[in-house]
Short mmCIF file of C-alpha atoms and ligand atoms in Angstrom, two decimals:
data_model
loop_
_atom_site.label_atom_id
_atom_site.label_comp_id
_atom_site.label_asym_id
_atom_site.label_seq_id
_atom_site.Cartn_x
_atom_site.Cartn_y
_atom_site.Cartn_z
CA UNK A 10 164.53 143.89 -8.87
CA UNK A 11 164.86 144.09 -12.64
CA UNK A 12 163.41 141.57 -15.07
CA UNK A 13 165.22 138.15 -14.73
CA UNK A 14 167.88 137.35 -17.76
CA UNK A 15 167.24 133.60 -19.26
CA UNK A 16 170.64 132.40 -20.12
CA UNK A 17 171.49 129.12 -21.70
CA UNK A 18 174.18 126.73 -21.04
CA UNK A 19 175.49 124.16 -23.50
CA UNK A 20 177.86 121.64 -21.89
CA UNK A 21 177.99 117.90 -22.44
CA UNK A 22 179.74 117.65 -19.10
CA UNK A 23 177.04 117.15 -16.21
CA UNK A 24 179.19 117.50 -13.49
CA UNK A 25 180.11 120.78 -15.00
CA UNK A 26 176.92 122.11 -15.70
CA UNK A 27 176.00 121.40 -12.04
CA UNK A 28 179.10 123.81 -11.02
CA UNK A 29 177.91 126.81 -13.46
CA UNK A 30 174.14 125.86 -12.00
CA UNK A 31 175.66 126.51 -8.24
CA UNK A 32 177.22 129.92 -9.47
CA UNK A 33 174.11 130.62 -10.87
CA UNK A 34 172.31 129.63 -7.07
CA UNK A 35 175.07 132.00 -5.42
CA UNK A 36 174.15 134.78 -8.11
CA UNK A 37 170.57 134.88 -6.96
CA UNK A 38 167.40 134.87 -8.12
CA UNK A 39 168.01 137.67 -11.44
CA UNK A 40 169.06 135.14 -14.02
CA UNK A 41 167.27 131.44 -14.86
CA UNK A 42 169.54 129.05 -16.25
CA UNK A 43 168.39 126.07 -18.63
CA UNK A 44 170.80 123.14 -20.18
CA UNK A 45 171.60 121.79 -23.24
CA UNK A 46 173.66 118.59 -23.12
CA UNK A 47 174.68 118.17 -26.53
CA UNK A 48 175.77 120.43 -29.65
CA UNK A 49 172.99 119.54 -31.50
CA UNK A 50 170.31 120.32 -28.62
CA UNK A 51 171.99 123.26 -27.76
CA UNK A 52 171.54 123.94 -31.80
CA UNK A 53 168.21 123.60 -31.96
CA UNK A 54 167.57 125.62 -28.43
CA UNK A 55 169.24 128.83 -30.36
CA UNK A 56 167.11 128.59 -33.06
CA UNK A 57 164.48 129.49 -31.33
CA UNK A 58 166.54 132.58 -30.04
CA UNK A 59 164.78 133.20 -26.63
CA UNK A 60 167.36 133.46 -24.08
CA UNK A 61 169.42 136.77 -23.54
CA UNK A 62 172.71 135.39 -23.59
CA UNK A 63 174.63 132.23 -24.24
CA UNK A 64 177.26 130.83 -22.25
CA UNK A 65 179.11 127.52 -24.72
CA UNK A 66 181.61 125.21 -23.21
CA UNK A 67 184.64 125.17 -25.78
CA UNK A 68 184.69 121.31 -25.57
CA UNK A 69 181.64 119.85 -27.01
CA UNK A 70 182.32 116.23 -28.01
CA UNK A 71 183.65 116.39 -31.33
CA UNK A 72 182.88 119.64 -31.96
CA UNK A 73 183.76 123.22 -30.30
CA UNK A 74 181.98 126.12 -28.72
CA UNK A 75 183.08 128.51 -31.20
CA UNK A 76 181.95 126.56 -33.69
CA UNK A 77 178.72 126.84 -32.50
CA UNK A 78 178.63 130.39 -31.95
CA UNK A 79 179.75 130.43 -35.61
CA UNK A 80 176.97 128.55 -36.20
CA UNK A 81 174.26 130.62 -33.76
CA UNK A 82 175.80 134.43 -35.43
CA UNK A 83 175.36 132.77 -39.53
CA UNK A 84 171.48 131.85 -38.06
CA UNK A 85 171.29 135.77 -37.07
CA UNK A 86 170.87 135.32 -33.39
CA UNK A 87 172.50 138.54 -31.91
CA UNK A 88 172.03 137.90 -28.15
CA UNK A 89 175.44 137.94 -26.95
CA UNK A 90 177.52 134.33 -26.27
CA UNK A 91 180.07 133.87 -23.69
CA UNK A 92 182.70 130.88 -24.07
CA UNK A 93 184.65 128.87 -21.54
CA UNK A 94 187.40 126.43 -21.37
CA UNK A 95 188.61 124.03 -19.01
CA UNK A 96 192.78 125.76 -19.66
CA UNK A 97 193.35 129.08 -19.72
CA UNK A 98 194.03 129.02 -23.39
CA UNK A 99 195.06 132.33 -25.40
CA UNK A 100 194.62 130.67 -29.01
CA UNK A 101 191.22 129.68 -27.97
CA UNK A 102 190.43 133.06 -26.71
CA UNK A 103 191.67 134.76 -29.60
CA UNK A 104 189.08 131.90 -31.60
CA UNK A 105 186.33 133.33 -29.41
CA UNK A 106 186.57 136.73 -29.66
CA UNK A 107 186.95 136.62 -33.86
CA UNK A 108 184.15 134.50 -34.27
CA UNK A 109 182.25 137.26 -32.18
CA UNK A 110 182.21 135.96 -28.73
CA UNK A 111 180.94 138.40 -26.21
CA UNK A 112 183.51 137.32 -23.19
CA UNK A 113 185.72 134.85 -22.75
CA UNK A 114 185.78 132.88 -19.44
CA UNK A 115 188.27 130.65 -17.61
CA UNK A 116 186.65 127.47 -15.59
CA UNK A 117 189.38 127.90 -13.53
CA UNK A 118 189.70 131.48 -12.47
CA UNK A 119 185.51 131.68 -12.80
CA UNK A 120 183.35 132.74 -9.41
CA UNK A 121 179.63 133.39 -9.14
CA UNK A 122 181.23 137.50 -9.23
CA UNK A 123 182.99 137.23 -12.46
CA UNK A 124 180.13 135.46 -14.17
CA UNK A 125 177.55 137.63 -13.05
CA UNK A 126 179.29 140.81 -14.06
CA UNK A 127 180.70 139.25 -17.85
CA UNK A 128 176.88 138.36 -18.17
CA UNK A 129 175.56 141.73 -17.22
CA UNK A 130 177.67 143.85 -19.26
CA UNK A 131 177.29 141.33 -22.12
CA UNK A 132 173.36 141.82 -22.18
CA UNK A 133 173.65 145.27 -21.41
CA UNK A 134 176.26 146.36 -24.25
CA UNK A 135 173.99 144.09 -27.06
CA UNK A 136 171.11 146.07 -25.39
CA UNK A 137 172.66 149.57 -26.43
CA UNK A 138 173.92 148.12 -30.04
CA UNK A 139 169.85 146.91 -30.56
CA UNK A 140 169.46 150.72 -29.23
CA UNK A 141 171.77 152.20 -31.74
CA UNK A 142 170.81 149.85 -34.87
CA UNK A 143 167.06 150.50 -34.21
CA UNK A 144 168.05 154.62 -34.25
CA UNK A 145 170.30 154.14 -37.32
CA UNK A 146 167.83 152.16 -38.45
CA UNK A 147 164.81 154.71 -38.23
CA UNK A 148 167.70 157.33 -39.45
CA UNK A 149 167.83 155.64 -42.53
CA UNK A 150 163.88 155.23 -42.94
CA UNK A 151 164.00 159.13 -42.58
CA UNK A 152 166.50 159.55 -44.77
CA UNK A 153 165.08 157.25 -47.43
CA UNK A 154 161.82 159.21 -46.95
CA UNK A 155 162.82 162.63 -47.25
CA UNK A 156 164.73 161.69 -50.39
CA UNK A 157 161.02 160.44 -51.97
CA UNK A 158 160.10 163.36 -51.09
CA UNK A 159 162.68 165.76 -52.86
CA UNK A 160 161.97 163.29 -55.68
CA UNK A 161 158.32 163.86 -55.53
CA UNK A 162 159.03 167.40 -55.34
CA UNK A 163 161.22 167.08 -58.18
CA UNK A 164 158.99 165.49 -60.40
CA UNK A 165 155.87 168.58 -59.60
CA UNK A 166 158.41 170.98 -60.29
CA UNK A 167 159.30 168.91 -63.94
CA UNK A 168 155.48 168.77 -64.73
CA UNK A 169 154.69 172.24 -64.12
CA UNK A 170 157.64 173.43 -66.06
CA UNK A 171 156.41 171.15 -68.82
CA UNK A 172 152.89 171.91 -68.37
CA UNK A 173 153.61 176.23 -68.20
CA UNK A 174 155.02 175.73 -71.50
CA UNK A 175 152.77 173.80 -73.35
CA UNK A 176 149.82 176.42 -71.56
CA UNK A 177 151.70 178.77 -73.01
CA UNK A 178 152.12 177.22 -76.66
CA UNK A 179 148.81 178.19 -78.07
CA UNK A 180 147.82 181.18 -75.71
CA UNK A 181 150.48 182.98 -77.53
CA UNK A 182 149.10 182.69 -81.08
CA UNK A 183 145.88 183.10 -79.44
CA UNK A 184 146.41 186.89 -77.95
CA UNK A 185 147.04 187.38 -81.44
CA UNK A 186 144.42 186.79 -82.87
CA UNK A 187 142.64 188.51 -80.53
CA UNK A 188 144.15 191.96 -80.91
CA UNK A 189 143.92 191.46 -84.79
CA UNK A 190 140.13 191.19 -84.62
CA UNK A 191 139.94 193.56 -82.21
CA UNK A 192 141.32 196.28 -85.16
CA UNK A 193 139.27 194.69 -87.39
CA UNK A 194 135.86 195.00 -85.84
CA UNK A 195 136.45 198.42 -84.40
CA UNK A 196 133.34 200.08 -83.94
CA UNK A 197 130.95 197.00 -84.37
CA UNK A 198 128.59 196.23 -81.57
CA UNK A 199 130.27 192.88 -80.68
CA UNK A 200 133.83 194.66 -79.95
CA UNK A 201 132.76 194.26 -76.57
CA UNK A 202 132.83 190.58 -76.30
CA UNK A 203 136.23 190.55 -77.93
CA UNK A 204 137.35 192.57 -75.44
CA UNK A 205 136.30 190.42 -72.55
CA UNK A 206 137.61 187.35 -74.18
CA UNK A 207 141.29 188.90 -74.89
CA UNK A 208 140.79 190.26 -71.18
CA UNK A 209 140.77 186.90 -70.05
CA UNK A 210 143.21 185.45 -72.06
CA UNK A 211 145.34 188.11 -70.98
CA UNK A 212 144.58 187.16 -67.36
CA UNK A 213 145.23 183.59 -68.34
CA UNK A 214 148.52 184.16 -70.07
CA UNK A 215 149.93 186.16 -66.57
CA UNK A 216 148.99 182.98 -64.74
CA UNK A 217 150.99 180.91 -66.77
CA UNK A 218 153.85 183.43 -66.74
CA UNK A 219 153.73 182.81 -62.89
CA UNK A 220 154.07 179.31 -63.69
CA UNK A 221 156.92 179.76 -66.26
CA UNK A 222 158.34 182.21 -63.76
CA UNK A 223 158.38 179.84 -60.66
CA UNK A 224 159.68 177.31 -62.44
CA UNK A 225 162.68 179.26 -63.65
CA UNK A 226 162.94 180.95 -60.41
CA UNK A 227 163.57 177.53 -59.00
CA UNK A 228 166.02 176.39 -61.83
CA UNK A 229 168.08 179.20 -60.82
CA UNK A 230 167.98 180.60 -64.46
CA UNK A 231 167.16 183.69 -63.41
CA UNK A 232 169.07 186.87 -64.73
CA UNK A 233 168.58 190.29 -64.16
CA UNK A 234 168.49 192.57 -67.04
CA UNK A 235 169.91 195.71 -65.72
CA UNK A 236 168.94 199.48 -67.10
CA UNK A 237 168.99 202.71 -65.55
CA UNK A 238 165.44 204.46 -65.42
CA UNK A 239 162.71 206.30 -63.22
CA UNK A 240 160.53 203.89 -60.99
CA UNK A 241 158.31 206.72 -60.48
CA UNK A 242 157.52 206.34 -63.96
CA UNK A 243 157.54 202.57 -63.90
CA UNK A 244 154.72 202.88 -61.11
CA UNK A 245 152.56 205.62 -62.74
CA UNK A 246 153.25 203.54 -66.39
CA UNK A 247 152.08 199.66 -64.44
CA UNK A 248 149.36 202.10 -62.34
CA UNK A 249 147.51 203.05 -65.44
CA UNK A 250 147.85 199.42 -66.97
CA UNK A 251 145.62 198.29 -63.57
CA UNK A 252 143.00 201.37 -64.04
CA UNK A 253 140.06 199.49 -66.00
CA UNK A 254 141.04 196.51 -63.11
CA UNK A 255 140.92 198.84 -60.42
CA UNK A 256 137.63 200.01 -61.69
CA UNK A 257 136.41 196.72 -61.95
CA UNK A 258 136.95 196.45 -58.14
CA UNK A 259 135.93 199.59 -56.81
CA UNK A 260 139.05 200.49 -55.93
CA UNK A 261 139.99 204.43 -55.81
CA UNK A 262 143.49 204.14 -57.43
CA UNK A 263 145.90 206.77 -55.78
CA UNK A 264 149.71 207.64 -57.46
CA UNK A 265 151.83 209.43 -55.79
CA UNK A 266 155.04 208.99 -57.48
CA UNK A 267 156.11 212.30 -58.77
CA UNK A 268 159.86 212.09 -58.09
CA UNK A 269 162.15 211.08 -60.26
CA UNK A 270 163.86 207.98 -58.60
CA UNK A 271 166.47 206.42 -60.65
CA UNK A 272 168.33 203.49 -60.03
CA UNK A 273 170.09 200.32 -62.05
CA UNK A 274 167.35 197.66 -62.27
CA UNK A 275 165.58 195.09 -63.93
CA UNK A 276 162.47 197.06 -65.92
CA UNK A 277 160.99 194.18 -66.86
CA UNK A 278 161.12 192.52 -63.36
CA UNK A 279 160.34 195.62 -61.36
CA UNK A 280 156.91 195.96 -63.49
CA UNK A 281 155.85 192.37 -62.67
CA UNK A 282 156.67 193.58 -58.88
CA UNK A 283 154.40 196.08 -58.78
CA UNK A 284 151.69 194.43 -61.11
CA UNK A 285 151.89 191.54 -58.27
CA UNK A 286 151.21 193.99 -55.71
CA UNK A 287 148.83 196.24 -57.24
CA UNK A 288 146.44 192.82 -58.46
CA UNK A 289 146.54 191.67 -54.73
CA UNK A 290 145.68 195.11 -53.43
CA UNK A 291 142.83 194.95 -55.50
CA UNK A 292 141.86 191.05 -55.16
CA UNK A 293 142.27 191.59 -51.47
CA UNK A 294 141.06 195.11 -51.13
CA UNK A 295 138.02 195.05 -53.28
CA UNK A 296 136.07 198.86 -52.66
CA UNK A 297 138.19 200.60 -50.66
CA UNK A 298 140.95 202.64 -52.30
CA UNK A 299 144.73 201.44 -53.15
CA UNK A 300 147.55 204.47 -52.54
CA UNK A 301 151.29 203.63 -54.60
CA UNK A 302 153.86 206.02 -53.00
CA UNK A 303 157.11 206.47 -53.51
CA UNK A 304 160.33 208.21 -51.73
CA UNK A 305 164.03 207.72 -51.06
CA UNK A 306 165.65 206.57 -48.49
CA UNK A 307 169.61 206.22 -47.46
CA UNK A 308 168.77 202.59 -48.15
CA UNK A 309 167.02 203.19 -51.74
CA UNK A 310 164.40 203.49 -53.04
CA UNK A 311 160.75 203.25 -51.22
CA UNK A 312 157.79 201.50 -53.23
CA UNK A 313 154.84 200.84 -51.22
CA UNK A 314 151.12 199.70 -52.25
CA UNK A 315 148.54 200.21 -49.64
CA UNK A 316 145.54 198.53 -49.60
CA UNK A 317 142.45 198.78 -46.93
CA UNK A 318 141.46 195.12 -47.29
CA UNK A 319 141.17 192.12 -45.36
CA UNK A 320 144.16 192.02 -44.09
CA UNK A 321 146.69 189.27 -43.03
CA UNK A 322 146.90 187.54 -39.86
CA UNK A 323 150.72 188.26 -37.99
CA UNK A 324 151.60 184.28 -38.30
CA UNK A 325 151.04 184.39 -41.94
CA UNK A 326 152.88 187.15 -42.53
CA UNK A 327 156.22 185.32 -43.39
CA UNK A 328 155.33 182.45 -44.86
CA UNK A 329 152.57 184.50 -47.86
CA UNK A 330 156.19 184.71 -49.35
CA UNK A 331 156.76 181.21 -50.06
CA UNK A 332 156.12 179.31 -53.49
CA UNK A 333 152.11 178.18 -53.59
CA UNK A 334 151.66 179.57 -50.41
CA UNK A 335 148.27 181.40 -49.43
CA UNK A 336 146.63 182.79 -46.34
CA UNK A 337 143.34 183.65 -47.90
CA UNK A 338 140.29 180.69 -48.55
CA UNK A 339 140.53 179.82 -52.22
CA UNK A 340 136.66 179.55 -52.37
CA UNK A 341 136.68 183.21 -51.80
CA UNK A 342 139.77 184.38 -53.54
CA UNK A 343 141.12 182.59 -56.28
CA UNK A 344 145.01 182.13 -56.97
CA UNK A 345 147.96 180.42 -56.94
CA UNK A 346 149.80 181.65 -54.36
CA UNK A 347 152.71 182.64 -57.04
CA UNK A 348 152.86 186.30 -56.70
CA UNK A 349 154.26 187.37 -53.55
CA UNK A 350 157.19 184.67 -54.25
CA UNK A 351 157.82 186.18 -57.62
CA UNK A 352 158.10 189.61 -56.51
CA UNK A 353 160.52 188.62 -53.14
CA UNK A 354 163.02 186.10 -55.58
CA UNK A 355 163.15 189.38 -57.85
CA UNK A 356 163.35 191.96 -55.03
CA UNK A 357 166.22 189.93 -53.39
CA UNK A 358 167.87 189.17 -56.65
CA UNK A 359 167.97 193.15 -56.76
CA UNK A 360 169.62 193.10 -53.12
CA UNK A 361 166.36 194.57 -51.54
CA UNK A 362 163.84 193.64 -49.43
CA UNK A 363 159.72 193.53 -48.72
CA UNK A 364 158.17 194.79 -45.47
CA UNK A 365 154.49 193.92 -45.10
CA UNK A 366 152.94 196.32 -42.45
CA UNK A 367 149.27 194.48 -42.12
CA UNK A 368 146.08 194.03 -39.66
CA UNK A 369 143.37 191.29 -39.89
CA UNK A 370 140.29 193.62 -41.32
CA UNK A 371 142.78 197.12 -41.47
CA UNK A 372 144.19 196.09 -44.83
CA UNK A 373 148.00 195.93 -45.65
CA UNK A 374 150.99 198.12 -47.13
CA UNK A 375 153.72 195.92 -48.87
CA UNK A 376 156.86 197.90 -48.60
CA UNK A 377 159.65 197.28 -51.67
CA UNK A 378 163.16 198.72 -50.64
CA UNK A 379 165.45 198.95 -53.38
CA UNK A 380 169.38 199.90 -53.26
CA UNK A 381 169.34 202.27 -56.18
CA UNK A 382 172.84 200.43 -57.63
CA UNK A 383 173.99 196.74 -58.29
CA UNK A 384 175.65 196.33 -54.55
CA UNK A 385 179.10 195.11 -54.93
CA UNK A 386 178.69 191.60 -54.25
CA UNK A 387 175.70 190.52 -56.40
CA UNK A 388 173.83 187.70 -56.10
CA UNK A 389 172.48 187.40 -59.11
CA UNK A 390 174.64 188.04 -62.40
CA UNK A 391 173.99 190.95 -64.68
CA UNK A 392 173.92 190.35 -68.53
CA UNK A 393 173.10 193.47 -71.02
P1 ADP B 17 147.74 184.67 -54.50
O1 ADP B 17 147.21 186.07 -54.35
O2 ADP B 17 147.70 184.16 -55.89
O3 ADP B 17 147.17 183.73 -53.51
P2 ADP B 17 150.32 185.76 -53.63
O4 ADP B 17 151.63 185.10 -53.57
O5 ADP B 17 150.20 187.02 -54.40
O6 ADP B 17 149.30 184.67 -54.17
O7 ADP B 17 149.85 186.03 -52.14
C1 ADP B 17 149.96 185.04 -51.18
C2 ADP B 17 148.92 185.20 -50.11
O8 ADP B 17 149.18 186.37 -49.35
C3 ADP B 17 147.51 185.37 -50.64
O9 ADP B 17 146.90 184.11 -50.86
C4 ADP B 17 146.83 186.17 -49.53
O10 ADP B 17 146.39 185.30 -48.52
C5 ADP B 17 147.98 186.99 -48.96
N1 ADP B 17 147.98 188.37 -49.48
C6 ADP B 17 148.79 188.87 -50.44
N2 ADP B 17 148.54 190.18 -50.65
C7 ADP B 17 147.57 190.51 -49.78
C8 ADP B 17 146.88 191.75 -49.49
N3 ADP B 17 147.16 192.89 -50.15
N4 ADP B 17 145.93 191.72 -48.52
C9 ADP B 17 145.67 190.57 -47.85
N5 ADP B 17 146.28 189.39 -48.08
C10 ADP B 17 147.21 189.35 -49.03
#
């Protein structure tokens, strides 16, 4: 059989307690009864809180059994107490059950049956409510977590919206300078090195617009611009912005956008799309050659970039689009995992979509479909 239940009985009548004690005998071996004579000894026996239920005699010398329980509930013992009385009294019962009782229990109606089965469903209900507090209890530890962690979140997302635009303070004043000396030492042998430097302060100044742009992205301050124009211009136009970067990776740059595709969109938006796609077909495709192609579809229009790179592995596929995420060893490719996440919030934000078509080793074609005009229900609001 089970475990056995220690119950304790606190009655200053002996010739009582030797009654409940032969119920107990009939009851069997599943329960072990001890005895407290008085109110105070049964006091000090709760606080020590190791039996699994109570049973109180209401009469107890000068005092009462509910009194006690009163007492044993305000010292936080939980194991559930059972009262009896001598007189099947209803304002005593009433008593009981307010001040918490578990069961309420008539000496003179009581058998070794009835006490066993008030006793057992007594320790069995407080055993589900320990059940239920400890769950609600761990519920609330999970809740209380998650909520740090929104407020952890919360506080990155602050700092790097604080720290994109103090990046950006001086890098703007910076380019500046940088073009000006660049007209002013035209032709002198250290033009070169000016390049270089307002090369990399260009590359600089797009990583902290990926940072500015995240953070805005995630503020949901994010407006579309709309326009009407030709992407296949758009594509050849951001193409031949990439062609000293494609040279500087090896990469045989291939345009074949000769249609004219117009449609309502973001120019603005749709550049940094492509410029996203183009740098990773480069970054990730580094001497094999990079084909832009365009076309129409009953959908839209068709933008894709192919690359013959590394590849990405099918259960990184989806997730590449999330905010920092990366599927590529930062010790061998550097980035901050901004640019795919960019280009989706704005391709969405358009009502379109990006297919990835990819093979570990094959290299990768990112797919941009475009409905040519603002669908009806937009999610994103259009200011001109
Ligand atoms: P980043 O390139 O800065 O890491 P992106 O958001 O542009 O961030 O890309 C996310 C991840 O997707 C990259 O880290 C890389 O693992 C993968 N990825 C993106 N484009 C390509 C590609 N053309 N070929 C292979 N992997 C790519």
């Amino acid at each position: 059989m089970g475990e056995v239940r220690r119950i304790l009985l606190v009655d200053d009548d002996e010739d009582e307690f030797v009654a409940t004690r032969d119920l107990f005998r009939e009851i069997g071996s599943s329960y072990e009864l001890s005895w407290a004579k008085t109110y105070d000894e049964g006091h000090a026996q709760l606080a020590k809180c190791a039996c699994d239920a109570y049973v109180f005699d209401y009469n107890l010398g000068s005092r009462t059994g509910v009194e006690l329980l009163r007492e044993a509930k305000a010292m936080g013992c939980r194991a559930p107490i059972l009262i009896l009385t001598g007189a099947g009294d209803r304002a005593v019962d009433l008593e009981a059950m307010e001040a918490g009782a578990a069961d309420f229990l008539d000496k003179g109606q009581l058998n070794a049956a009835l006490l066993e089965r008030s006793l057992r469903y007594a320790i069995e209900r407080h055993k589900a409510e320990q059940k239920l507090a400890d769950t609600n209890q761990q519920v609330r530890a999970l809740q209380a977590a998650e909520e740090r962690l929104h407020a952890a979140v919360r506080v990155r997302d602050e700092f790097l919206s604080i720290a994109a635009h103090e990046l950006k303070t001086p890098l703007t004043p910076l380019m500046l300078l940088l073009g000006q000396l660049r007209r002013l030492l035209r032709g002198h042998e250290v033009l070169p090195l000016v390049e270089i430097a307002r090369r990399q302060t260009w590359r600089l100044a797009d990583l902290v617009d990926s940072l500015l742009d995240v953070t805005t992205l995630n503020e949901g301050a994010f407006t579309l611009h709309r326009e009407r124009f030709d992407l296949g211009e758009l594509a050849r136009q951001v193409a031949e912005r990439f062609r000293s970067q494609a040279e500087a990776s090896r990469c045989q740059l291939l345009v074949e956008a000769g249609a004219n595709v117009f449609g309502n969109w973001d120019r603005f938006r749709l550049e940094q799309v492509v410029a996203n796609l183009l740098s990773n077909a480069f970054k990730y495709g580094r001497d094999k050659p990079v084909e832009v192609r365009l076309s129409t579809t009953a959908e839209g229009a068709r933008l894709s970039v192919r690359d013959n790179g590394i590849g990405i592995a099918k259960e990184s596929v989806k997730r590449i689009f999330g905010r920092f995420e990366r599927a590529s060893s930062s010790r061998h490719y550097g980035g901050l995992g901004l640019g795919l996440y960019v280009a989706n919030e704005i391709v969405e934000a358009h009502g379109g979509r990006i297919l990835v078509q990819s093979e570990p080793g094959e290299g990768s074609v990112f797919t941009v479909v475009l409905p040519r005009e603002e669908p009806v229900h937009a999610s994103a609001p259009v200011h001109h």
